[in-house]
Short mmCIF file of C-alpha atoms and ligand atoms in Angstrom, two decimals:
data_model
loop_
_atom_site.label_atom_id
_atom_site.label_comp_id
_atom_site.label_asym_id
_atom_site.label_seq_id
_atom_site.Cartn_x
_atom_site.Cartn_y
_atom_site.Cartn_z
CA MET A 1 7.10 -30.72 -24.55
CA VAL A 2 5.54 -29.90 -21.96
CA SER A 3 7.00 -29.45 -17.56
CA PHE A 4 5.43 -28.60 -14.19
CA ALA A 5 9.13 -29.17 -12.48
CA PHE A 6 10.36 -26.16 -10.31
CA THR A 7 13.99 -25.75 -10.69
CA GLU A 8 16.00 -27.43 -8.51
CA ASP A 9 16.96 -24.10 -6.62
CA GLN A 10 13.37 -23.08 -6.75
CA GLU A 11 13.05 -26.61 -4.82
CA ASP A 12 15.44 -26.05 -2.31
CA PHE A 13 14.33 -22.59 -1.73
CA ARG A 14 10.97 -24.14 -1.30
CA ARG A 15 12.26 -27.02 0.93
CA SER A 16 13.74 -24.18 4.10
CA LEU A 17 10.55 -21.92 3.28
CA ALA A 18 8.60 -25.11 3.97
CA ASP A 19 10.65 -25.54 7.26
CA PHE A 20 10.20 -22.44 8.19
CA ALA A 21 6.55 -22.02 7.72
CA ARG A 22 6.35 -25.24 10.57
CA LYS A 23 8.86 -24.41 12.56
CA SER A 24 8.55 -20.98 13.29
CA LEU A 25 5.38 -19.43 11.36
CA LEU A 26 3.06 -21.63 12.50
CA PRO A 27 3.11 -22.11 16.33
CA GLU A 28 2.77 -18.40 16.11
CA TYR A 29 0.18 -17.86 13.31
CA VAL A 30 -3.55 -17.71 15.88
CA ARG A 31 -1.97 -15.46 18.40
CA ARG A 32 -0.36 -13.52 15.78
CA SER A 33 -3.38 -12.83 13.96
CA SER A 34 -5.28 -11.92 16.07
CA SER A 35 -3.34 -8.45 16.88
CA THR A 36 -3.41 -5.66 15.26
CA GLU A 37 0.37 -5.38 15.72
CA PHE A 38 2.27 -6.09 12.64
CA SER A 39 4.79 -8.78 13.68
CA TRP A 40 8.48 -7.08 12.75
CA ASP A 41 9.98 -9.91 14.25
CA ALA A 42 8.62 -12.53 11.93
CA HIS A 43 9.03 -10.14 9.01
CA ARG A 44 12.71 -9.90 10.03
CA GLU A 45 13.12 -13.38 10.28
CA LEU A 46 11.60 -13.78 6.83
CA ALA A 47 13.87 -11.12 5.15
CA LYS A 48 16.80 -13.10 6.29
CA THR A 49 16.36 -15.60 3.37
CA GLY A 50 16.63 -12.89 0.94
CA LEU A 51 13.51 -13.09 -0.35
CA LEU A 52 11.44 -9.60 0.33
CA GLY A 53 14.61 -8.52 -2.64
CA ILE A 54 13.73 -10.93 -4.97
CA GLY A 55 13.48 -8.29 -8.21
CA MET A 56 16.03 -5.57 -6.66
CA PRO A 57 18.99 -4.04 -7.67
CA GLU A 58 22.34 -6.35 -6.21
CA GLU A 59 24.28 -3.12 -5.01
CA PHE A 60 20.68 -2.41 -2.94
CA GLY A 61 21.44 -6.35 -1.49
CA GLY A 62 18.59 -8.05 -3.71
CA THR A 63 18.52 -10.43 -6.14
CA PRO A 64 17.42 -10.84 -10.05
CA ASP A 65 13.13 -10.45 -11.11
CA ASP A 66 11.73 -14.11 -10.73
CA PRO A 67 8.48 -14.21 -10.26
CA VAL A 68 7.85 -17.88 -9.76
CA MET A 69 9.81 -18.05 -7.11
CA LEU A 70 8.32 -15.22 -4.86
CA GLY A 71 4.48 -16.71 -5.85
CA LEU A 72 6.80 -19.73 -4.64
CA ALA A 73 7.68 -18.43 -1.56
CA ALA A 74 3.77 -16.28 -1.41
CA GLU A 75 2.36 -20.45 -0.87
CA THR A 76 5.09 -21.77 0.74
CA LEU A 77 5.10 -19.31 3.42
CA ALA A 78 1.37 -18.86 3.72
CA TYR A 79 1.34 -23.01 5.19
CA GLY A 80 2.50 -21.24 8.52
CA ASP A 81 0.80 -17.81 8.26
CA VAL A 82 -0.69 -15.89 5.66
CA ASN A 83 -0.26 -13.00 6.43
CA VAL A 84 3.36 -12.95 6.89
CA ALA A 85 3.40 -14.89 3.55
CA ALA A 86 1.98 -11.02 1.97
CA ALA A 87 4.78 -9.43 1.92
CA PRO A 88 7.05 -10.93 -0.29
CA VAL A 89 3.45 -9.48 -2.71
CA ASN A 90 3.15 -5.70 -1.37
CA ILE A 91 7.25 -6.49 -1.57
CA GLY A 92 7.51 -7.81 -5.05
CA LEU A 93 4.49 -5.09 -6.55
CA ILE A 94 5.92 -1.51 -4.18
CA GLY A 95 9.59 -2.24 -5.29
CA SER A 96 9.30 -2.64 -8.79
CA GLN A 97 7.22 0.56 -8.85
CA LEU A 98 10.33 1.70 -6.55
CA LEU A 99 12.87 1.31 -9.45
CA HIS A 100 10.85 3.30 -11.24
CA GLY A 101 11.68 6.50 -8.03
CA THR A 102 14.66 8.89 -8.40
CA ARG A 103 18.85 7.38 -7.32
CA GLU A 104 17.85 9.51 -3.83
CA VAL A 105 14.29 7.18 -3.24
CA GLN A 106 16.01 4.10 -4.51
CA GLU A 107 18.86 4.38 -2.05
CA GLU A 108 16.77 6.07 1.32
CA TYR A 109 13.62 2.83 0.81
CA LEU A 110 15.37 -0.08 -1.28
CA PRO A 111 17.68 -0.83 1.17
CA PRO A 112 15.71 -0.68 4.84
CA LEU A 113 12.82 -2.45 2.31
CA ILE A 114 14.97 -5.93 1.67
CA ASN A 115 16.23 -6.17 4.83
CA GLY A 116 12.85 -5.88 6.85
CA ASP A 117 13.31 -2.65 7.97
CA ILE A 118 10.35 -0.99 6.68
CA THR A 119 7.67 -0.64 5.18
CA VAL A 120 6.55 1.03 2.20
CA ALA A 121 1.90 0.92 1.64
CA ILE A 122 0.94 1.44 -1.10
CA ALA A 123 -2.46 3.99 -1.50
CA LEU A 124 -4.90 3.28 -4.54
CA THR A 125 -8.54 3.39 -3.39
CA GLU A 126 -9.92 6.38 -2.15
CA PRO A 127 -13.69 6.15 -0.35
CA GLY A 128 -15.68 6.68 -4.01
CA SER A 129 -13.09 4.52 -6.09
CA GLY A 130 -11.85 0.78 -5.69
CA SER A 131 -13.25 -1.35 -8.72
CA ASP A 132 -13.49 2.80 -10.23
CA ALA A 133 -9.80 3.39 -9.73
CA SER A 134 -9.23 5.75 -12.79
CA GLY A 135 -11.98 7.36 -10.38
CA LEU A 136 -9.02 8.77 -8.70
CA ARG A 137 -10.00 11.91 -6.63
CA THR A 138 -6.65 12.90 -4.62
CA VAL A 139 -5.07 15.99 -6.49
CA ALA A 140 -1.18 16.92 -6.45
CA THR A 141 -0.99 21.32 -7.75
CA PRO A 142 2.15 21.71 -8.91
CA GLU A 143 4.38 23.97 -6.77
CA PRO A 144 7.91 25.52 -6.88
CA GLY A 145 9.73 21.92 -6.35
CA GLY A 146 7.34 20.02 -6.50
CA TRP A 147 3.53 19.11 -5.31
CA ARG A 148 1.28 19.75 -2.74
CA LEU A 149 -0.99 16.97 -2.38
CA ARG A 150 -4.62 16.90 -0.82
CA GLY A 151 -7.17 13.82 -0.67
CA GLU A 152 -7.85 10.66 1.09
CA LYS A 153 -6.59 7.59 0.34
CA THR A 154 -8.36 4.28 2.26
CA ALA A 155 -8.88 -0.05 2.77
CA ILE A 156 -4.91 0.78 2.55
CA THR A 157 -2.67 -2.26 3.65
CA TRP A 158 0.67 -1.76 6.04
CA ALA A 159 -1.26 1.91 6.54
CA MET A 160 -0.91 1.95 10.17
CA ASN A 161 3.07 0.24 9.87
CA ALA A 162 3.72 1.82 7.26
CA GLN A 163 7.13 4.56 6.69
CA ALA A 164 5.86 5.96 3.58
CA ALA A 165 3.16 5.10 0.80
CA LEU A 166 3.06 4.97 -3.32
CA VAL A 167 0.59 7.27 -3.26
CA TYR A 168 -1.43 8.12 -6.40
CA ALA A 169 -2.77 11.26 -7.35
CA ARG A 170 -3.93 13.05 -10.01
CA GLU A 171 -2.85 16.63 -12.12
CA PRO A 172 -5.94 19.71 -11.33
CA GLY A 173 -8.29 19.30 -14.33
CA SER A 174 -7.51 15.89 -15.64
CA GLU A 175 -9.83 12.84 -16.09
CA ARG A 176 -10.11 9.00 -15.44
CA SER A 177 -6.17 7.82 -15.89
CA ARG A 178 -4.90 10.47 -17.72
CA GLY A 179 -2.79 12.55 -15.50
CA VAL A 180 -2.26 10.78 -12.50
CA SER A 181 0.85 10.12 -11.25
CA CYS A 182 3.14 7.84 -9.24
CA PHE A 183 4.53 10.21 -5.54
CA LEU A 184 6.67 8.14 -2.54
CA VAL A 185 5.47 10.18 1.23
CA PRO A 186 7.16 9.60 3.57
CA LEU A 187 3.90 9.90 6.85
CA ALA A 188 6.05 10.85 9.35
CA GLN A 189 5.96 14.51 7.63
CA GLU A 190 2.59 17.35 8.98
CA GLY A 191 -0.44 17.11 6.73
CA VAL A 192 -0.63 12.98 6.88
CA THR A 193 -2.73 11.52 9.87
CA ALA A 194 -3.34 7.55 9.44
CA SER A 195 -6.03 5.94 10.93
CA PRO A 196 -7.41 2.18 11.49
CA THR A 197 -9.75 0.21 9.47
CA LEU A 198 -10.13 -3.19 11.67
CA GLY A 199 -11.28 -6.17 9.24
CA MET A 200 -12.99 -9.49 10.09
CA GLY A 201 -9.06 -10.11 9.30
CA CYS A 202 -6.09 -9.74 8.66
CA LEU A 203 -5.11 -7.80 11.43
CA PRO A 204 -1.97 -7.62 11.58
CA LEU A 205 -0.94 -5.77 8.48
CA GLY A 206 -2.47 -2.70 9.81
CA TRP A 207 -5.83 -1.53 7.09
CA GLY A 208 -6.42 1.90 7.43
CA SER A 209 -7.32 5.61 5.83
CA LEU A 210 -4.43 8.30 4.54
CA HIS A 211 -5.20 11.19 4.74
CA PHE A 212 -2.92 13.95 2.79
CA ASP A 213 -3.72 17.61 3.63
CA ASP A 214 -1.71 19.76 1.37
CA VAL A 215 1.19 17.23 2.17
CA PHE A 216 4.14 18.72 0.47
CA VAL A 217 5.73 16.08 -1.89
CA PRO A 218 9.23 17.45 -3.93
CA GLU A 219 9.91 16.36 -7.20
CA ASN A 220 13.24 13.44 -6.32
CA HIS A 221 9.92 12.01 -4.95
CA LEU A 222 7.96 11.30 -8.41
CA ILE A 223 7.97 7.45 -9.50
CA GLY A 224 8.52 7.16 -12.87
CA GLU A 225 6.99 9.42 -15.50
CA ALA A 226 4.93 12.29 -14.60
CA GLY A 227 0.89 11.36 -15.50
CA LEU A 228 1.18 7.46 -16.78
CA GLY A 229 1.01 6.02 -12.86
CA PHE A 230 -1.45 4.58 -13.25
CA HIS A 231 -1.08 2.02 -16.17
CA ALA A 232 2.74 1.49 -14.79
CA VAL A 233 0.13 0.54 -11.58
CA MET A 234 -2.27 -1.95 -13.88
CA ASN A 235 0.85 -3.46 -15.33
CA HIS A 236 2.51 -4.28 -11.89
CA PHE A 237 -1.07 -5.62 -10.81
CA ASP A 238 -0.44 -8.34 -13.13
CA PHE A 239 2.21 -10.13 -10.79
CA SER A 240 0.10 -9.73 -7.84
CA ARG A 241 -2.32 -10.96 -8.46
CA ALA A 242 -1.18 -14.67 -9.84
CA ALA A 243 0.86 -14.19 -6.28
CA LEU A 244 -1.83 -13.53 -4.14
CA GLY A 245 -3.55 -16.66 -6.00
CA LEU A 246 -1.33 -18.75 -4.19
CA LEU A 247 -1.23 -17.37 -0.72
CA CYS A 248 -4.64 -18.77 0.25
CA LEU A 249 -4.04 -21.68 -1.62
CA GLY A 250 -1.10 -22.00 0.93
CA ALA A 251 -3.25 -21.63 3.84
CA ALA A 252 -5.89 -23.38 2.11
CA ARG A 253 -3.20 -26.07 1.25
CA ALA A 254 -2.58 -26.56 5.69
CA SER A 255 -6.39 -26.05 6.23
CA LEU A 256 -6.92 -29.67 4.24
CA ASP A 257 -3.70 -31.36 5.62
CA GLU A 258 -4.82 -31.31 8.81
CA ALA A 259 -8.91 -31.98 8.46
CA ALA A 260 -7.10 -35.38 6.25
CA ARG A 261 -4.97 -36.37 9.48
CA TYR A 262 -8.30 -34.57 11.59
CA ALA A 263 -11.16 -37.29 9.20
CA GLN A 264 -8.17 -40.10 10.51
CA GLN A 265 -7.98 -39.60 14.14
CA ARG A 266 -11.98 -38.74 15.09
CA GLN A 267 -13.82 -41.83 15.99
CA THR A 268 -17.51 -41.37 15.62
CA PHE A 269 -19.60 -44.87 15.31
CA GLY A 270 -16.51 -46.87 16.55
CA ARG A 271 -15.39 -45.70 12.72
CA PRO A 272 -12.69 -42.80 12.00
CA ILE A 273 -14.27 -39.96 10.06
CA SER A 274 -12.03 -41.01 7.22
CA ASP A 275 -14.23 -43.97 6.32
CA TYR A 276 -17.08 -41.87 5.76
CA GLN A 277 -17.89 -41.00 1.75
CA GLY A 278 -19.48 -38.58 3.51
CA VAL A 279 -16.30 -36.74 4.80
CA THR A 280 -13.74 -38.24 2.24
CA PHE A 281 -15.23 -36.83 -1.25
CA PRO A 282 -14.90 -33.42 -0.27
CA LEU A 283 -11.63 -33.41 0.62
CA ALA A 284 -11.03 -34.84 -2.69
CA GLU A 285 -13.16 -32.37 -3.85
CA HIS A 286 -11.23 -29.81 -2.86
CA GLU A 287 -7.61 -31.36 -3.79
CA THR A 288 -8.72 -31.22 -7.31
CA TYR A 289 -9.86 -27.44 -7.26
CA MET A 290 -7.08 -26.81 -5.68
CA GLU A 291 -4.11 -28.71 -7.90
CA ALA A 292 -6.10 -26.62 -10.95
CA ALA A 293 -5.63 -23.73 -9.09
CA GLN A 294 -2.39 -23.19 -8.13
CA ALA A 295 -1.27 -25.03 -11.53
CA LEU A 296 -3.28 -21.84 -12.55
CA CYS A 297 -1.33 -19.10 -10.34
CA TYR A 298 2.21 -20.95 -11.95
CA LYS A 299 1.25 -20.61 -15.61
CA ALA A 300 0.09 -16.70 -15.31
CA LEU A 301 3.93 -16.70 -13.83
CA TRP A 302 5.72 -18.53 -15.60
CA ALA A 303 4.32 -16.47 -18.83
CA ARG A 304 4.87 -13.41 -17.17
CA GLN A 305 8.85 -14.54 -16.51
CA GLU A 306 8.69 -15.63 -19.60
CA GLY A 307 7.57 -11.82 -21.15
CA LEU A 308 4.54 -13.16 -22.90
CA PRO A 309 1.07 -12.15 -22.77
CA HIS A 310 -0.20 -12.81 -18.95
CA THR A 311 -3.08 -9.94 -18.26
CA ALA A 312 -5.67 -12.84 -18.37
CA LEU A 313 -4.27 -15.08 -17.01
CA ALA A 314 -3.25 -13.56 -13.26
CA SER A 315 -7.32 -12.21 -13.59
CA MET A 316 -7.68 -15.37 -13.86
CA SER A 317 -5.81 -16.34 -11.19
CA LYS A 318 -7.36 -13.47 -8.40
CA TRP A 319 -11.02 -14.84 -9.14
CA TRP A 320 -10.99 -17.91 -9.09
CA PRO A 321 -8.20 -19.59 -6.58
CA PRO A 322 -8.81 -17.88 -3.66
CA LEU A 323 -12.39 -18.97 -4.15
CA VAL A 324 -11.40 -22.69 -3.88
CA ALA A 325 -9.02 -21.54 -1.16
CA LYS A 326 -12.21 -20.20 0.72
CA ASP A 327 -13.64 -22.96 0.23
CA ALA A 328 -11.07 -25.89 1.03
CA ILE A 329 -10.64 -23.94 4.26
CA GLU A 330 -14.73 -23.64 4.92
CA GLY A 331 -14.75 -27.62 4.01
CA ALA A 332 -11.87 -28.56 6.36
CA MET A 333 -13.92 -26.50 8.99
CA ARG A 334 -16.60 -28.91 8.80
CA ILE A 335 -14.18 -32.22 9.01
CA HIS A 336 -13.27 -30.43 12.24
CA GLY A 337 -16.96 -29.74 13.83
CA ASN A 338 -17.20 -28.25 16.81
CA LEU A 339 -12.77 -27.32 16.45
CA GLY A 340 -13.11 -25.90 13.27
CA TYR A 341 -15.46 -22.70 14.60
CA SER A 342 -13.02 -22.54 17.91
CA ALA A 343 -11.11 -19.16 17.91
CA GLU A 344 -8.35 -21.88 19.57
CA PHE A 345 -7.83 -22.78 16.14
CA PRO A 346 -5.84 -21.80 12.79
CA LEU A 347 -9.41 -22.55 10.17
CA GLN A 348 -11.33 -20.17 11.40
CA GLN A 349 -8.61 -17.08 11.30
CA ARG A 350 -7.64 -17.99 8.11
CA PHE A 351 -11.18 -18.30 6.99
CA ARG A 352 -11.54 -14.75 8.20
CA ASP A 353 -7.60 -13.73 6.39
CA VAL A 354 -8.04 -15.54 3.08
CA MET A 355 -11.84 -13.71 1.80
CA ALA A 356 -9.69 -10.22 1.45
CA TYR A 357 -8.60 -11.67 -1.07
CA LEU A 358 -12.02 -12.00 -3.14
CA VAL A 359 -11.96 -8.39 -2.73
CA ALA A 360 -8.40 -6.93 -2.60
CA ASP A 361 -5.95 -6.45 -5.38
CA GLY A 362 -9.39 -6.09 -7.22
CA THR A 363 -13.14 -8.07 -6.69
CA SER A 364 -13.56 -11.42 -8.22
CA GLU A 365 -16.07 -9.45 -11.15
CA ILE A 366 -13.42 -6.64 -12.27
CA GLN A 367 -11.01 -9.89 -12.63
CA LYS A 368 -13.79 -11.31 -14.90
CA ARG A 369 -14.74 -8.23 -16.88
CA ILE A 370 -10.86 -8.68 -17.60
CA ILE A 371 -10.71 -11.84 -18.50
CA ALA A 372 -13.98 -11.71 -21.10
CA SER A 373 -12.85 -8.46 -22.53
CA ASP A 374 -9.62 -10.16 -23.64
CA LEU A 375 -11.68 -12.75 -24.25
CA LEU A 376 -14.05 -10.89 -27.12
CA ARG A 377 -10.93 -9.10 -27.96
CA ARG A 378 -9.04 -12.70 -29.34
CA VAL A 379 -12.08 -13.75 -30.91
CA GLY A 380 -13.52 -9.76 -32.66
CA SER A 381 -9.78 -9.69 -33.59
CA ALA A 382 -10.07 -13.57 -35.39
C1 FAD B 401 -8.04 -6.32 2.88
C2 FAD B 401 -8.16 -5.43 2.16
C3 FAD B 401 -6.61 -5.15 1.41
C4 FAD B 401 -6.48 -4.11 0.46
N1 FAD B 401 -5.55 -3.73 0.26
C5 FAD B 401 -4.92 -2.07 -0.51
C6 FAD B 401 -3.78 -1.85 -0.29
O1 FAD B 401 -2.93 -1.68 0.34
N2 FAD B 401 -4.23 -0.35 -1.52
C7 FAD B 401 -5.46 0.01 -2.28
O2 FAD B 401 -5.51 1.10 -3.06
N3 FAD B 401 -6.21 -1.12 -1.64
C8 FAD B 401 -6.03 -1.52 -1.06
N4 FAD B 401 -8.15 -2.04 -1.06
C9 FAD B 401 -9.06 -2.32 -1.52
C10 FAD B 401 -9.23 -3.28 -2.63
O3 FAD B 401 -8.83 -2.88 -3.54
C11 FAD B 401 -11.22 -2.30 -3.13
O4 FAD B 401 -11.67 -2.77 -1.63
C12 FAD B 401 -11.47 -3.03 -4.09
O5 FAD B 401 -10.87 -3.02 -5.02
C13 FAD B 401 -12.69 -3.07 -4.72
O6 FAD B 401 -13.49 -1.28 -3.91
P1 FAD B 401 -14.45 -1.59 -3.69
O7 FAD B 401 -14.14 -1.51 -2.25
O8 FAD B 401 -14.23 0.15 -3.59
O9 FAD B 401 -16.17 -1.88 -4.07
P2 FAD B 401 -16.33 -1.83 -5.46
O10 FAD B 401 -15.84 -1.19 -6.48
O11 FAD B 401 -17.50 -0.22 -4.93
O12 FAD B 401 -17.61 -1.90 -5.74
C14 FAD B 401 -18.58 -2.88 -4.94
C15 FAD B 401 -19.56 -3.92 -5.42
O13 FAD B 401 -19.92 -3.46 -7.19
C16 FAD B 401 -18.92 -4.97 -8.46
N5 FAD B 401 -18.80 -4.28 -8.76
C17 FAD B 401 -17.43 -2.19 -9.26
N6 FAD B 401 -18.21 -2.61 -10.80
C18 FAD B 401 -18.68 -3.59 -11.42
C19 FAD B 401 -18.87 -4.21 -12.93
N7 FAD B 401 -18.10 -3.48 -13.32
N8 FAD B 401 -19.05 -5.14 -13.28
C20 FAD B 401 -19.62 -6.34 -11.54
N9 FAD B 401 -19.14 -5.72 -10.69
C21 FAD B 401 -18.69 -4.85 -10.39
C22 FAD B 401 -17.90 -5.04 -6.50
O14 FAD B 401 -17.16 -6.47 -7.46
C23 FAD B 401 -17.92 -5.32 -5.18
O15 FAD B 401 -18.61 -6.13 -5.75
C24 FAD B 401 -7.70 -3.50 -0.32
C25 FAD B 401 -9.31 -4.24 0.33
C26 FAD B 401 -9.23 -4.98 1.12
C27 FAD B 401 -10.82 -6.07 1.37
#
């Protein structure tokens, strides 16, 4: 028997977050999103709900792992502010890796991460390697007591506000995914330079580049096993990709609700525009696509929670739902006429913010490669 219902706990959680998203986040979304300042106040408010600690050890203020709950949080909060709502996804991804760090690293970084006092970036992409992530060139050269890091990371979310970054670097002479390790690198130290990159949206996320110029990393800052860092991060992307699909759909949900309300108020030729099929059919189409896309994302997160294979489902959730969301927001903008294009309204802002997720965490083309190779392998081995 299949059930599409959330548990009572999940419903209670969703209701309280929906209230927070509508009352505390939505009214200030346009103002916050026009600034490159990280929204620390909103981030700390979010931390008070406890959701930045999902999947983290209880001794540091965390609660048991629950990918569905994290997806629910991303979707529900994105109704109010898609940038603030990215935090549970990013921290879910970063925290799950920090769990493989040493005791010292966990004690130092997990409590403030969960309390909303710091952010930690994830630095994989480089100027010469994005989709082809295992082609990274940043080098970690062993030396007594640790390593020296040299290289550049680019397009990094939270580069400008993070206290530290998970940096992927390879041992000298290694190739592709072999020999890549993950290091926790504090960013306020000699040899590290952070420089901002202005995107078309997501401004408060502090997007930018990180340069590492012979930066010393002590032995106890290795995360997970030496040489196996690449495979570990790929596993965690299977969670964040499904959650990012829901993040985009939350922003689209707000946009479509606004469009449906507006269509009933706006009159042309003596009638509300909701009387015209030219307006209601697009609403119906976006509503249908969004329903299907949402179910896909939750199926991926449910499969992860149940320990079932979900890599292809996660990739499906990353290529299609952000596209569905982007199209729905565009549709909502069109129904609003000139107001949809106005910078005073949230629609154009959501459009620019959601566009980021057609690329971040792996482009649509890369997701399709993963889905197709899963299909070919399955059919080939049948
Ligand atoms: C808003 C935002 C936030 C980001 N945050 C982070 C972050 O926090 N940390 C981080 O490490 N990175 C981050 N990234 C980087 C992101 O992961 C990369 O941009 C992405 O993986 C694509 O890499 P690229 O930009 O180098 O494009 P490329 O890999 O150069 O790709 C260029 C184009 O070629 C296509 N392409 C490439 N290879 C193939 C192929 N084999 N088949 C078909 N098409 C192909 C791609 O789909 C794309 O359309 C972020 C990016 C954005 C936009």
